[in-house]
Coordinates of C-alpha atoms in Angstrom, one line a residue:
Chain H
X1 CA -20.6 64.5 128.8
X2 CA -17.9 67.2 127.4
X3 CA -15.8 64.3 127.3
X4 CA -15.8 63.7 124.1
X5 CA -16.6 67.3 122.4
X6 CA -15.1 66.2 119.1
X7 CA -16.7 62.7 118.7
X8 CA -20.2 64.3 119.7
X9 CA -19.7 67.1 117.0
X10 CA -19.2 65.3 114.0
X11 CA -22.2 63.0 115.3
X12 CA -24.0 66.3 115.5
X13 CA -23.1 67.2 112.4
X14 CA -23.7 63.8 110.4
X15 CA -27.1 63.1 112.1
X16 CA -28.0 66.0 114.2
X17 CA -31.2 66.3 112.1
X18 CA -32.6 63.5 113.3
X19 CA -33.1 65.3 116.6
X20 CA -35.7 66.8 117.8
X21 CA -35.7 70.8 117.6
X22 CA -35.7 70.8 121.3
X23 CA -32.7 68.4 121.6
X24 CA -30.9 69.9 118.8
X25 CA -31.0 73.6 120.7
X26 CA -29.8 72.0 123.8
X27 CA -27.1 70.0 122.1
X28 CA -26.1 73.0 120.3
X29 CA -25.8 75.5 122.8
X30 CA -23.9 72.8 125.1
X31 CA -21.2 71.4 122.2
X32 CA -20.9 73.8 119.9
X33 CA -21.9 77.2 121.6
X34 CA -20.2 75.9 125.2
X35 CA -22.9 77.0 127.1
X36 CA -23.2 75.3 130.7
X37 CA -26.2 73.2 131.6
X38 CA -27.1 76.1 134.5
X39 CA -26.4 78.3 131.9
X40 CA -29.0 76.6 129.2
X41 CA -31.4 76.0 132.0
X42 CA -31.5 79.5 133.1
X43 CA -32.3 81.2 129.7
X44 CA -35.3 78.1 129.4
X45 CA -35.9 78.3 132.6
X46 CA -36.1 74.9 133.4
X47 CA -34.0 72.7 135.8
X48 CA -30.5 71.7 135.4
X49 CA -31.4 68.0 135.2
X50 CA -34.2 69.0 132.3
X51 CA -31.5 70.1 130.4
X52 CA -29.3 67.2 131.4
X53 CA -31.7 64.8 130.5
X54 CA -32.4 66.2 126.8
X55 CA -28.3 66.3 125.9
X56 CA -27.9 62.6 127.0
X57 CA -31.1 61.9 125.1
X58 CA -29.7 63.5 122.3
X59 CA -26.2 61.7 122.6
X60 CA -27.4 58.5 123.1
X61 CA -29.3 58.8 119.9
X62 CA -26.4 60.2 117.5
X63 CA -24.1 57.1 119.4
X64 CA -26.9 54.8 118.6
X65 CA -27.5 55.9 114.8
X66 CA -22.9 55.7 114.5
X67 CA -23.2 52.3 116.2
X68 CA -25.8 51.2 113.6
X69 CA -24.5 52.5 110.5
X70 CA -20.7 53.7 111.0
X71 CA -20.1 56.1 109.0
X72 CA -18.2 58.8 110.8
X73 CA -16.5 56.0 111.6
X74 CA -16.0 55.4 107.5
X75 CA -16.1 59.3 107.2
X76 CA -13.0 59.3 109.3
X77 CA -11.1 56.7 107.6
X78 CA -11.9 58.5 104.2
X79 CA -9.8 61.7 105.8
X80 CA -6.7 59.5 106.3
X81 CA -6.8 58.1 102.6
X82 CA -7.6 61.9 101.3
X83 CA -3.9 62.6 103.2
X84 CA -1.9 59.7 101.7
X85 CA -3.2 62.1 98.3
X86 CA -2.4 64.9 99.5
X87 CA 1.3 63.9 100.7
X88 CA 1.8 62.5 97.1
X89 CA 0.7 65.0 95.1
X90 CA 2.6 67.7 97.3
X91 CA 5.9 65.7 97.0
X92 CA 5.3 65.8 92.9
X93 CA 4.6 69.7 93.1
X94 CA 7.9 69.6 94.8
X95 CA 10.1 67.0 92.5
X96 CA 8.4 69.6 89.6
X97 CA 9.3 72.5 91.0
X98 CA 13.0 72.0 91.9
X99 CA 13.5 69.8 88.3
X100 CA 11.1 70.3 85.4
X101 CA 9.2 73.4 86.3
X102 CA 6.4 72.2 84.1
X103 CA 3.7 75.0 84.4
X104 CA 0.8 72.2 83.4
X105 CA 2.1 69.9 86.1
X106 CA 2.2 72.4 88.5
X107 CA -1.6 73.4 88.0
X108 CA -2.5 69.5 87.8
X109 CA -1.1 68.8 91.5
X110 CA -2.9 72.0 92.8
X111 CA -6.2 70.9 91.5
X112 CA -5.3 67.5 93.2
X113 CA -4.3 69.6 96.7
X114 CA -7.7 71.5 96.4
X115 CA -9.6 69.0 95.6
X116 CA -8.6 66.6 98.6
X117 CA -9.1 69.7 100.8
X118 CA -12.5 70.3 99.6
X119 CA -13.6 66.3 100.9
X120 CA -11.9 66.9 104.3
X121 CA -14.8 69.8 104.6
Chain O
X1 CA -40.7 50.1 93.8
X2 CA -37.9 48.5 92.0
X3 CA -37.9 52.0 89.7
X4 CA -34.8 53.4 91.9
X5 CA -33.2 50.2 92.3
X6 CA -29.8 52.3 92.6
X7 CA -31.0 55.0 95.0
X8 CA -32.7 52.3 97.2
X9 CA -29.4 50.4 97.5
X10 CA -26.7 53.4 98.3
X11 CA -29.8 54.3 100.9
X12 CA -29.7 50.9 102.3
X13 CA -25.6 50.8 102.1
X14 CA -25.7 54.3 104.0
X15 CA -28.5 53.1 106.9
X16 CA -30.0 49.1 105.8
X17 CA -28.9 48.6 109.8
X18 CA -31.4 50.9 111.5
X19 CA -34.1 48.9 110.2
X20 CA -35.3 45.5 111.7
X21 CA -34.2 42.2 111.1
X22 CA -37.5 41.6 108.8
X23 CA -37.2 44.7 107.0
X24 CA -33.6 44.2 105.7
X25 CA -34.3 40.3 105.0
X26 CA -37.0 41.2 102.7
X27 CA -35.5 44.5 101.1
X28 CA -32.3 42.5 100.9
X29 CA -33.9 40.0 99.0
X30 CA -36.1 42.4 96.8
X31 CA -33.2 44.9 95.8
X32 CA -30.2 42.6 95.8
X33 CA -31.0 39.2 95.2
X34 CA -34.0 40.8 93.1
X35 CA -36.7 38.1 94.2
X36 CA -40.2 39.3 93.2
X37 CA -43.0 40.0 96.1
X38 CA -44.6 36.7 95.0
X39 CA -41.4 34.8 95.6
X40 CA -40.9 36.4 98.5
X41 CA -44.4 36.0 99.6
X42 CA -43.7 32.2 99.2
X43 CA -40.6 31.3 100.5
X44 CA -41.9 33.0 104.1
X45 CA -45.5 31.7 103.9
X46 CA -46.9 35.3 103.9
X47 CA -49.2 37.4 101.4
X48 CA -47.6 39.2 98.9
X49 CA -48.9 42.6 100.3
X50 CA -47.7 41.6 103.4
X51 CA -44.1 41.5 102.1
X52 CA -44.6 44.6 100.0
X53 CA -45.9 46.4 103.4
X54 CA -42.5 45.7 105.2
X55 CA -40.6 46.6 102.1
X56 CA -42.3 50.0 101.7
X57 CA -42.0 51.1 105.3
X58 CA -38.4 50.4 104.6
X59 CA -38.0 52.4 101.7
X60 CA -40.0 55.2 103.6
X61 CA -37.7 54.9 106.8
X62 CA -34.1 55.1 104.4
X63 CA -35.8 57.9 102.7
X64 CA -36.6 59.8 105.4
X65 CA -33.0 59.4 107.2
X66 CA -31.1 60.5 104.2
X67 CA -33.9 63.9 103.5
X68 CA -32.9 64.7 107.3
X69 CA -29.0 63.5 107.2
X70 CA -28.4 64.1 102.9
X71 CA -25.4 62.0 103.8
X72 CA -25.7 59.5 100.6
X73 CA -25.7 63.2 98.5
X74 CA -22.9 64.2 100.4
X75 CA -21.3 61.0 99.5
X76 CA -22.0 61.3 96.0
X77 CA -21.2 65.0 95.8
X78 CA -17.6 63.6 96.8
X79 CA -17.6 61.1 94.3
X80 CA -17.1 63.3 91.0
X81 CA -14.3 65.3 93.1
X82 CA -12.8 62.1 93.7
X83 CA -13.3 61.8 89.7
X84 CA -11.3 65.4 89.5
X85 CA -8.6 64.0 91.6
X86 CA -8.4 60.4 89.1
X87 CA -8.1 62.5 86.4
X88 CA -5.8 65.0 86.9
X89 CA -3.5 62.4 88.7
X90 CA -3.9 60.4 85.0
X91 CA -2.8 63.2 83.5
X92 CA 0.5 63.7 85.5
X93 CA 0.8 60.4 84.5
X94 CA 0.8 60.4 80.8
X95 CA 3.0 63.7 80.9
X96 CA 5.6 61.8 83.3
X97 CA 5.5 58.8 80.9
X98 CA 6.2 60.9 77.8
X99 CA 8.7 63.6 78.7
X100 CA 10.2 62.6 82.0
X101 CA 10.1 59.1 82.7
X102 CA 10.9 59.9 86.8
X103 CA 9.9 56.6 88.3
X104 CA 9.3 58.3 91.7
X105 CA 6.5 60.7 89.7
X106 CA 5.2 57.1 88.3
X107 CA 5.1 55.5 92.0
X108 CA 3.0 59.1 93.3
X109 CA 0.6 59.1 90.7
X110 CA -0.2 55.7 91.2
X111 CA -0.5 56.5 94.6
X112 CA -3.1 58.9 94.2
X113 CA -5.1 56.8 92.0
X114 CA -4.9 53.5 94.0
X115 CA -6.0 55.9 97.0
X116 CA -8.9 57.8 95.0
X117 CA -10.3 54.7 94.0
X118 CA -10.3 52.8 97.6
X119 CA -12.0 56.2 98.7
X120 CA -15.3 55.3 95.7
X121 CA -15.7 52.0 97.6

């Protein structure tokens, strides 16, 4: 557990609501709001092993669910291909800029920047 | 049934593997090989509501992940950026082509398209 805070957030955030509200409060106050299990356990007052048990519930089902389907896994891959754009359309804003200084080419490669930001979101 | 035949196969794309072995033979065979209930009936030695039992809770199980996840919206949402991306990258293109002709311009736009269009697989 904590191990892996990044894997288990985007599982969180790609199947998270498949949890149950109970597992989803634990799991959020533990990844995203870094709340220790005493700490969790204390403001429910239940035992630190309650808490324990409901986060690695919760984990095993969101590793489950990405075993079984992969796609943060495809997700993921996406995010590298959406770089290879933005690398190219960043070198033509570039080549424009220092050579033809074309005002429509320079809007064209910004729409392409914003728009492979916006599907890294 | 069979009135959302696209829906029901992005859904099973997105999460066909957290159903059992039955469930995706027969909704396999329904929605891609598009065999009737009554051939599918046949060929397992079963009723024909029998089959479209196991076909329906499947449906109901790939609807219910994607109401809780909205991943195949999210998906889809990306999809006409992608589209945004194609198209101003096209348009680069044709304005490289008829003004500039810098075959380093050519090589980026292609690029980005080649790379937008792995992304809609």
């Amino acid at each position: 557990m904590k191990n892996q805070t990044y894997r288990m957030t985007m599982l969180y955030d790609f199947f998270g609501e498949i949890l149950t509200d109970r597992q989803k409060e634990f799991y959020d106050l533990y990844y995203n709001n870094d709340l220790s299990l005493s700490e969790i356990a204390e403001n429910f007052g239940i035992s630190r092993q309650g808490v324990r048990d409901v986060i690695v519930r919760a984990e095993g089902i969101l590793t489950e669910m990405e075993d079984k389907t992969g796609l943060v896994k495809r997700f993921l891959k996406m995010r590298e291909t959406i770089e290879q754009i933005e690398s190219a359309a960043t070198e033509i804003k570039q080549i424009n800029y220092r050579q033809y200084e074309n005002p429509r080419v320079g809007d064209l490669t910004e729409q392409i920047l914003t728009a492979a930001e916006s599907l890294k979101e």
